[in-house]
Coordinates of C-alpha atoms in Angstrom, one line a residue:
X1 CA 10.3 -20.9 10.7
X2 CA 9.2 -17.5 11.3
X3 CA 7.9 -16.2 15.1
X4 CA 6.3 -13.1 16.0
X5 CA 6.5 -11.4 19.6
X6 CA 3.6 -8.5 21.0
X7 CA 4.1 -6.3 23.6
X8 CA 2.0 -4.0 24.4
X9 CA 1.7 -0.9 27.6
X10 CA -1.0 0.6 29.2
X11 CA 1.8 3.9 29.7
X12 CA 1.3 7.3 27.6
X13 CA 4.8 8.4 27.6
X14 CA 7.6 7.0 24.9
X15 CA 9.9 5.7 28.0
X16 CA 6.5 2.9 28.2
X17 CA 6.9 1.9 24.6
X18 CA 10.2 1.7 24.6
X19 CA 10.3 -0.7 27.9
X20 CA 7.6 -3.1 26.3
X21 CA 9.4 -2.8 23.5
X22 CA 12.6 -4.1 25.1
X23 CA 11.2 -6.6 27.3
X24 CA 9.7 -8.2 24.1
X25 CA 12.9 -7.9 22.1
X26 CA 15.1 -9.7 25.2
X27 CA 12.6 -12.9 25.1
X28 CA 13.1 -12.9 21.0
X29 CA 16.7 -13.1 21.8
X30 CA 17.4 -9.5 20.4
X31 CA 18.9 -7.4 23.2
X32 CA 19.0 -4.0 21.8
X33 CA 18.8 -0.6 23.7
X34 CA 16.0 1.1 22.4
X35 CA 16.2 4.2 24.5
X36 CA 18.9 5.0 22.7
X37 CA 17.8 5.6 19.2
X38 CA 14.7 7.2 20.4
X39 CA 16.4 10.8 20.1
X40 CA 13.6 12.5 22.5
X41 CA 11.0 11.6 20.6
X42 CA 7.9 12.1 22.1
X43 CA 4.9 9.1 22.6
X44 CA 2.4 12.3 21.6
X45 CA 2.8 14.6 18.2
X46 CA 0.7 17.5 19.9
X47 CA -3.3 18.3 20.6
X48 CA -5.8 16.3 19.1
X49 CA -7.8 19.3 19.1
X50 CA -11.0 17.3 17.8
X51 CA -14.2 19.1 18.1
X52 CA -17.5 17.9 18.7
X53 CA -18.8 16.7 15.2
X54 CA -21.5 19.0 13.5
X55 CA -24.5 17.2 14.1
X56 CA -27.1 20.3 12.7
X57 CA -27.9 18.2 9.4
X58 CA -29.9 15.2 11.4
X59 CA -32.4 16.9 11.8
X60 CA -32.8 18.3 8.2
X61 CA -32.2 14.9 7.4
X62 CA -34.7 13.8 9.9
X63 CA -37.6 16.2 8.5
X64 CA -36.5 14.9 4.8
X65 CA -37.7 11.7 5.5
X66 CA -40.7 13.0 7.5
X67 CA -41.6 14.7 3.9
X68 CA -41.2 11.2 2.2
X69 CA -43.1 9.4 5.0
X70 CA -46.1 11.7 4.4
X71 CA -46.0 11.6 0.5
X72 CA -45.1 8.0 0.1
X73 CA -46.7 6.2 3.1
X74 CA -44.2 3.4 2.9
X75 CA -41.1 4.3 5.3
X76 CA -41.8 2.1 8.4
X77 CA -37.9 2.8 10.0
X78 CA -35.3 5.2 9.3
X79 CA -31.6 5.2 10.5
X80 CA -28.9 7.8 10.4
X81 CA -25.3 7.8 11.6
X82 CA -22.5 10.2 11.8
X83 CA -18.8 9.7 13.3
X84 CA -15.6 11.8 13.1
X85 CA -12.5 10.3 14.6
X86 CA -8.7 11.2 15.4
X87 CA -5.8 9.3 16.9
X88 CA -2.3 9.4 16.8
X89 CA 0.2 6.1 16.0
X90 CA 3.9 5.9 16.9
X91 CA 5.3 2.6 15.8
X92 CA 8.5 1.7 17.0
X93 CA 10.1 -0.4 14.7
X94 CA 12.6 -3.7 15.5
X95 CA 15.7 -1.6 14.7
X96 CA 14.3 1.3 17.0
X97 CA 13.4 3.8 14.3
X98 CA 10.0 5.4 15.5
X99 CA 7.5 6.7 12.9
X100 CA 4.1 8.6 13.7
X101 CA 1.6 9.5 12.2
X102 CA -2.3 11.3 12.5
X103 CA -4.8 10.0 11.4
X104 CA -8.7 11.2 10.8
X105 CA -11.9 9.5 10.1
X106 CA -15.2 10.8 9.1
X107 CA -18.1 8.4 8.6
X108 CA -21.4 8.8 7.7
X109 CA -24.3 6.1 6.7
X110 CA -28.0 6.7 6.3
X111 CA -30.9 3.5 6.1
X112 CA -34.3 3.1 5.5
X113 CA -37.3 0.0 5.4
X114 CA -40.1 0.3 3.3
X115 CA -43.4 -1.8 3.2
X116 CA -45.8 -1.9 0.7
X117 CA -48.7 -4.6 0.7
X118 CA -46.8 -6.8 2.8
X119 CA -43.6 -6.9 1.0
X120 CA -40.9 -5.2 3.1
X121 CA -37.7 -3.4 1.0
X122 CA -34.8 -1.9 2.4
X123 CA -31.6 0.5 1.5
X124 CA -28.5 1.9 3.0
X125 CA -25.9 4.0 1.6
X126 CA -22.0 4.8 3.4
X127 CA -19.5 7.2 2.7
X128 CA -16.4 7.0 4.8
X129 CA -12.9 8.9 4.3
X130 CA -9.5 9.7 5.9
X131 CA -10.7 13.4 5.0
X132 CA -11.0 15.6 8.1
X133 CA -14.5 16.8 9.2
X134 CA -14.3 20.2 7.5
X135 CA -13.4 18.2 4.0
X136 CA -15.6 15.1 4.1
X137 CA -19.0 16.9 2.2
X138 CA -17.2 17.5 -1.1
X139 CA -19.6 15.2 -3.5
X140 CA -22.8 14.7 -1.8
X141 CA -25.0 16.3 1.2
X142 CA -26.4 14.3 3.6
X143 CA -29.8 15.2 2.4
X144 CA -28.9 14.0 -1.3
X145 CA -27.6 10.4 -0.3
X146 CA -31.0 10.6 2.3
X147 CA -33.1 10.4 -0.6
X148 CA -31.2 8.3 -2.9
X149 CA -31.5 5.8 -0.6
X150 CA -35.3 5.9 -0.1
X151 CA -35.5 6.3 -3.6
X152 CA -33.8 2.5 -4.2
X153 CA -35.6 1.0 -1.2
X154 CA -38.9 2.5 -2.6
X155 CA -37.8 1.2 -6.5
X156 CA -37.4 -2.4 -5.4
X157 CA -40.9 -2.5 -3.7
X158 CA -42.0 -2.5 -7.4
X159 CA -39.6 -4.6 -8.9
X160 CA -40.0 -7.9 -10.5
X161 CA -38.7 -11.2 -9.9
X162 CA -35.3 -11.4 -11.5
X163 CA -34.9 -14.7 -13.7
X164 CA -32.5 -17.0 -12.8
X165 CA -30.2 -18.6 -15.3
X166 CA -26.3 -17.9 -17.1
X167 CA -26.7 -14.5 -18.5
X168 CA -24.0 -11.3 -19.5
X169 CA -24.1 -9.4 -16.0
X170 CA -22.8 -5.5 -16.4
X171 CA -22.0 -4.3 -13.1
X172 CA -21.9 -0.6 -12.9
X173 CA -18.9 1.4 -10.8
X174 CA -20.9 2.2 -8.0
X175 CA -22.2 -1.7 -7.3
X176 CA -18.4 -1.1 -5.2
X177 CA -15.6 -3.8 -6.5
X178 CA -17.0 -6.5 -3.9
X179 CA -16.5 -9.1 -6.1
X180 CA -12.6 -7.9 -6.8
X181 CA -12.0 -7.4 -3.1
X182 CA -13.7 -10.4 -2.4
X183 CA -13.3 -13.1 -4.5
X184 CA -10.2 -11.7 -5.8
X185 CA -8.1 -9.3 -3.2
X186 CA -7.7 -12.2 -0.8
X187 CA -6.1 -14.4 -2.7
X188 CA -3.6 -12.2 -3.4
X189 CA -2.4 -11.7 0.2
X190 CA 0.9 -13.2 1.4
X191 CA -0.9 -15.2 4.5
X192 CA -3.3 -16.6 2.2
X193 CA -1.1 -17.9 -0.5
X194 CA 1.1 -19.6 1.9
X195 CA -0.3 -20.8 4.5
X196 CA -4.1 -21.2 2.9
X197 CA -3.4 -22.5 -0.8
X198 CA -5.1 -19.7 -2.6
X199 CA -5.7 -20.6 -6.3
X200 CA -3.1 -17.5 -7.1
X201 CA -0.2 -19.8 -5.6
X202 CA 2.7 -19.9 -7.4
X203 CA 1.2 -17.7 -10.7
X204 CA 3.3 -14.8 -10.1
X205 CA 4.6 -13.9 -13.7
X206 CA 1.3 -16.3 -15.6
X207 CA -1.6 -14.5 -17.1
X208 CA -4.6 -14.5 -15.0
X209 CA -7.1 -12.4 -17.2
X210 CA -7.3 -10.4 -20.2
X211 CA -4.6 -8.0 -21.4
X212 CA -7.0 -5.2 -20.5
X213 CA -7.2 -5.9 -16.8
X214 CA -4.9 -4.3 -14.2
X215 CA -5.7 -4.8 -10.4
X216 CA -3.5 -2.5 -8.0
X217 CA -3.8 -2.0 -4.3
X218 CA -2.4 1.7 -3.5
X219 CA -2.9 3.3 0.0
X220 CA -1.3 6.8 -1.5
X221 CA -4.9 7.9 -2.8
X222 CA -5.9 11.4 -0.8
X223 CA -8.8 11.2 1.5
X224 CA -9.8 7.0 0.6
X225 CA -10.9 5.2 3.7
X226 CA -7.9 2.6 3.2
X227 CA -5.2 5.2 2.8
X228 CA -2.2 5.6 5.0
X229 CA 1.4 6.9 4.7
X230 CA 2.7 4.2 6.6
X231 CA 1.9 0.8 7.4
X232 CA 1.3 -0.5 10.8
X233 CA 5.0 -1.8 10.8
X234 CA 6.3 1.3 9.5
X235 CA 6.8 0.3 6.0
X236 CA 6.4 3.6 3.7
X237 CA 3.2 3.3 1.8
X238 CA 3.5 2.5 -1.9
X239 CA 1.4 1.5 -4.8
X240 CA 1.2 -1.9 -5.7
X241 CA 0.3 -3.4 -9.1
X242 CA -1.3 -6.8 -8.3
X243 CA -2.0 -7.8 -12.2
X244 CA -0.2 -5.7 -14.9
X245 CA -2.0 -6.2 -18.5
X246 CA -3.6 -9.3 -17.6
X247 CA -0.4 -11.1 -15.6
X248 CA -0.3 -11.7 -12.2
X249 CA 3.0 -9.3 -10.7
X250 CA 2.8 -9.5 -7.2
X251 CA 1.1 -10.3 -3.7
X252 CA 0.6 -8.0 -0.9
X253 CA 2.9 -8.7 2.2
X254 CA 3.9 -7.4 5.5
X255 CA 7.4 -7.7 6.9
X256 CA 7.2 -11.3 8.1
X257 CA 5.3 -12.9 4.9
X258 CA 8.2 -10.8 2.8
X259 CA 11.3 -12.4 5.0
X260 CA 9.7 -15.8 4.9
X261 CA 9.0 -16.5 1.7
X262 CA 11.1 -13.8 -0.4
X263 CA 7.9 -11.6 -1.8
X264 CA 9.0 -7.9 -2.4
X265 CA 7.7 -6.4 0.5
X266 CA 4.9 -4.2 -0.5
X267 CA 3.6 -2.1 3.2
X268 CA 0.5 -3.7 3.1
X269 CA 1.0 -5.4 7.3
X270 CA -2.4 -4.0 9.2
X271 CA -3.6 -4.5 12.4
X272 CA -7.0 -3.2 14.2
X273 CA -4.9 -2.0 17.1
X274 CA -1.9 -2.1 19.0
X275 CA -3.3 -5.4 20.4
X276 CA -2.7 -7.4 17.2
X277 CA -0.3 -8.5 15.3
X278 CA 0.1 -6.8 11.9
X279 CA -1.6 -9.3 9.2
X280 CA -1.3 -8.3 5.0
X281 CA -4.6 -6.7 3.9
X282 CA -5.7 -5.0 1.3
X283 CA -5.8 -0.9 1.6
X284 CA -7.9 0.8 -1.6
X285 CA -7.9 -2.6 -4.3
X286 CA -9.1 -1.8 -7.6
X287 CA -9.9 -2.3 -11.1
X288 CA -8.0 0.2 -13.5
X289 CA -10.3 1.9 -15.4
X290 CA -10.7 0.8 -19.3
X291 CA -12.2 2.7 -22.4
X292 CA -15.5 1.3 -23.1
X293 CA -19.0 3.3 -22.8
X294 CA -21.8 1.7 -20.7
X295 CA -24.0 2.3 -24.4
X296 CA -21.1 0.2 -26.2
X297 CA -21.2 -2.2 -22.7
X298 CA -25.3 -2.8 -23.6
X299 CA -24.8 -3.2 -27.1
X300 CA -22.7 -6.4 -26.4
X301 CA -24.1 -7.7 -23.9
X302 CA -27.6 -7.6 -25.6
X303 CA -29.6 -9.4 -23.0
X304 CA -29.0 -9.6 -19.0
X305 CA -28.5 -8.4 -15.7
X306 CA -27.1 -4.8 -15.2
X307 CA -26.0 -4.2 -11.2
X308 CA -25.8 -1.0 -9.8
X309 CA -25.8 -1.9 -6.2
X310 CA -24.3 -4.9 -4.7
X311 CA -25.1 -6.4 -0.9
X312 CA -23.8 -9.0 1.1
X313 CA -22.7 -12.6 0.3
X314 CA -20.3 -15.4 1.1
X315 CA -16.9 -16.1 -0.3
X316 CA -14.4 -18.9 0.0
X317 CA -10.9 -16.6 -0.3
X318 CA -8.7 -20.2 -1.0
X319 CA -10.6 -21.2 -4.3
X320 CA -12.5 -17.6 -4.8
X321 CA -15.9 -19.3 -5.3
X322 CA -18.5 -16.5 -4.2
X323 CA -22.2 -15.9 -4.0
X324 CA -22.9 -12.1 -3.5
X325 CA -26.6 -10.4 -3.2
X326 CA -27.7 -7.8 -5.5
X327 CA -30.2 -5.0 -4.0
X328 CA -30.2 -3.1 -7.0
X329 CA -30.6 -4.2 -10.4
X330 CA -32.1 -4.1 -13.8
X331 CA -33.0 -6.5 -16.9
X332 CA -31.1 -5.8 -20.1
X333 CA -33.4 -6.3 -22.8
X334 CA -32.0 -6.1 -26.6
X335 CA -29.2 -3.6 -25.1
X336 CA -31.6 -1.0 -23.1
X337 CA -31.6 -0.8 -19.7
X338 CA -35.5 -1.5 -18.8
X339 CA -36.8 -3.1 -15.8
X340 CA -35.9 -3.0 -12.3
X341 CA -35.9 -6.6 -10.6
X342 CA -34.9 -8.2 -6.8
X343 CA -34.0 -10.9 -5.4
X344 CA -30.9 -12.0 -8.3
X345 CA -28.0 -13.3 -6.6
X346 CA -24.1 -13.4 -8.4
X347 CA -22.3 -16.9 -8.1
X348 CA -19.1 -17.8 -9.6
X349 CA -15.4 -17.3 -9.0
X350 CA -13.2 -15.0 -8.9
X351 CA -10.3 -16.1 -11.1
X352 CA -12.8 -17.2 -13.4
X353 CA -14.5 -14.3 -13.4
X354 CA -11.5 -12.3 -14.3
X355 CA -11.1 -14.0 -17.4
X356 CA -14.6 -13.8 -18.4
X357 CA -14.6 -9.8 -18.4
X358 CA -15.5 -8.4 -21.4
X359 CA -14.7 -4.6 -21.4
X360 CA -14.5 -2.2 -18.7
X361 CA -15.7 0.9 -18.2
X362 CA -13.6 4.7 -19.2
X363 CA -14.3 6.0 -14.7
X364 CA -13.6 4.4 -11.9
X365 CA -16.0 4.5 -8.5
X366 CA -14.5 3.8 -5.0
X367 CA -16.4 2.4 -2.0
X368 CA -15.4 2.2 0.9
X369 CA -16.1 -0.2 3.7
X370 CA -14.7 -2.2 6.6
X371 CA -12.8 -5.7 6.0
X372 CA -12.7 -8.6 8.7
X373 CA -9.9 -11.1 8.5
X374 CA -8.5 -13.1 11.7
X375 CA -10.3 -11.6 13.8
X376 CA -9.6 -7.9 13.0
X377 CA -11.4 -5.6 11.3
X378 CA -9.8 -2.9 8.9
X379 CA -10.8 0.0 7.2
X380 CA -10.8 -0.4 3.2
X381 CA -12.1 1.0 -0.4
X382 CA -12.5 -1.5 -2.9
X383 CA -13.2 0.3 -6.4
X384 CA -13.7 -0.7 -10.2
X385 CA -15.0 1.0 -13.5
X386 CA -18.2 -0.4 -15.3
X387 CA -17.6 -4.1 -16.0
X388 CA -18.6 -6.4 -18.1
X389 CA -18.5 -10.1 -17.2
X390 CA -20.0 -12.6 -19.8
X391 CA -22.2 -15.8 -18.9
X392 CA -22.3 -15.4 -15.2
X393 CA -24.5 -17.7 -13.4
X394 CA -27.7 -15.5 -11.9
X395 CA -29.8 -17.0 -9.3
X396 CA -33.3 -15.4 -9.2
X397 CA -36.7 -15.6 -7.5
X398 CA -38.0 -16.6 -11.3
X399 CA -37.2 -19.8 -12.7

């Protein structure tokens, strides 16, 4: 039987850490002298030096919408956020090795309501990176992903009822791998197939979906929101393979999860803070990309669902049974894309779902986002190419 042993300090200065550090290791029963292998290391790596962030676009942004509101009529509530972040970690490990690193963080998200006759819509759209400030707007402006997003919440006012019923469901890149990191991703950490009986249990080595389908987990990707050069135990970050050609290859662990129960130990221990004990979880998860066209997706699906934006839902992470939201999606009608609909809901499981895919897409999209899990919330990207996932169950507001 494992045990696990916090200490924390309120103290800036490395002699703190290092006196938590031992007190902690003396009640484990592991008197070491950690002073001495702290070779003047310093607590701090040098100036934050982070400047105010640029706010000049909100009100651009602001008068965007204002230019919407007086065309369209509908906007009844707008919302904009912007964040830029910076800290400093230095992780003193059991055998006194310290690593540090910097981190950055630059979020920004953008919302809108709309009302139309009664019927009220609405839309958000998030991008997040470990990119610095002066790198974040490399894709899109904040004005661009302004309108996008009234542009959705303005499309779905008009949309129809989406059927319900088991139908071929395409869902495109940028609906945002919740259904991998979801349904899937959990079941593939340490904690989880231990301690929770996750339907992955004891597969490592068995096919768990098509020879077409690899799932990998890599924190090494530049600028992705779940990215990191070390782990919060100090483990060197690495990429992971998760399922290799349709067989199941490894779980993600931390250090204790590894010792316990043998698992290759794969740098994947997070915490919120130093206030919590390091936990596996999931970094940037995602579907490998594939070679099919979406045109050669429609022609064999024929008739369905095609998602392009995915919202919340509910997931079970020991059996992967989920139910997810859609907020953006279209009927596939004798393989065209035609019209939009609402209200269509996603319920199945994940394992299952894996082995229903189809064909997947030649590009992949990454979205980022924030994961909860024991009480701690982490920063992650979950990311897939165009899917396509044969006789889903759809739940609609049309019978």
């Amino acid at each position: 039987q494992g045990h696990s042993f916090l200490s924390s300090s309120d103290g800036t200065t490395l002699n703190n850490a290092l006196s938590a550090l031992g007190n902690v290791a003396e009640i484990s029963g592991e008197r070491q002298n950690f002073a001495d292998k702290s070779n003047g290391a310093s607590i701090f790596l040098g100036e934050l030096n982070l400047a105010r962030p640029n706010f000049d676009f909100f009100s651009s942004v602001a008068e965007k919408f204002r230019q919407l509101d007086s065309a369209s009529k509908y906007i009844k509530h707008t919302s904009l956020s912007y964040s830029v972040a910076k800290k400093q970690i230095v992780i003193i490990k059991g055998d006194g090795n310290i690593v540090c690193r910097d981190c950055s963080n630059t979020v920004f998200s953008v919302g809108c309501v709309v009302e139309k006759n009664g019927s009220l819509e609405t839309a958000s759209e998030r991008r997040c990176s470990t990119l610095s400030e002066e790198n974040f707007w490399q894709d899109d402006t904040p004005l661009a992903i302004a309108e996008k997003v009234f542009n959705r919440a303005i499309l779905m006012l008009d949309a129809l009822p989406c059927p319900a019923g088991v139908m071929n469901v395409i869902l495109d890149g940028r609906a945002g791998g919740t259904i991998i990191h979801e349904a899937c991703g959990h079941g593939l950490e340490a904690d989880i197939i231990e301690k929770e009986s996750s339907v992955f249990a004891g597969k490592l080595g068995e096919r768990v979906a098509p020879d077409y389908v690899t799932m990998i987990d890599d924190p090494t990707i530049d600028g992705a929101f779940g990215s990191f050069d070390f782990d919060d135990e100090g483990t060197k970050a690495k990429k992971t393979v998760l399922i290799e050609n349709g067989v199941l290859k490894s779980y993600m662990t931390d250090i204790s999860t590894s010792l316990l129960y043998g698992y290759d130990l794969t740098g994947n221990g997070r915490r919120q803070s130093y206030k919590y004990l390091p936990i596996p979880r999931m970094s940037n998860t995602f579907l490998a990309p594939g070679s099919t066209s979406l045109e050669e997706m429609l022609q064999l699906a024929k008739n369905g669902l095609y998602v392009v934006k995915m919202g919340g839902g509910e997931v079970d992470a020991t059996s992967g049974n989920f139910v997810f939201n859609v907020t953006e999606g279209y009927l596939i009608e004798n393989g065209k894309i035609t019209k939009p609909v609402k209200g269509a809901t996603l319920t199945g499981n994940g394992p299952k779902s894996l082995m229903q895919i189809k064909a997947l897409g030649n590009s992949m999209t990454l979205d980022p986002g924030y994961c909860g899990k024991n009480g701690q919330t982490a920063y992650v990207t979950d990311g897939q190419p165009t899917i396509l996932i044969e006789n889903m169950t759809v739940g609609g507001s049309e019978l």
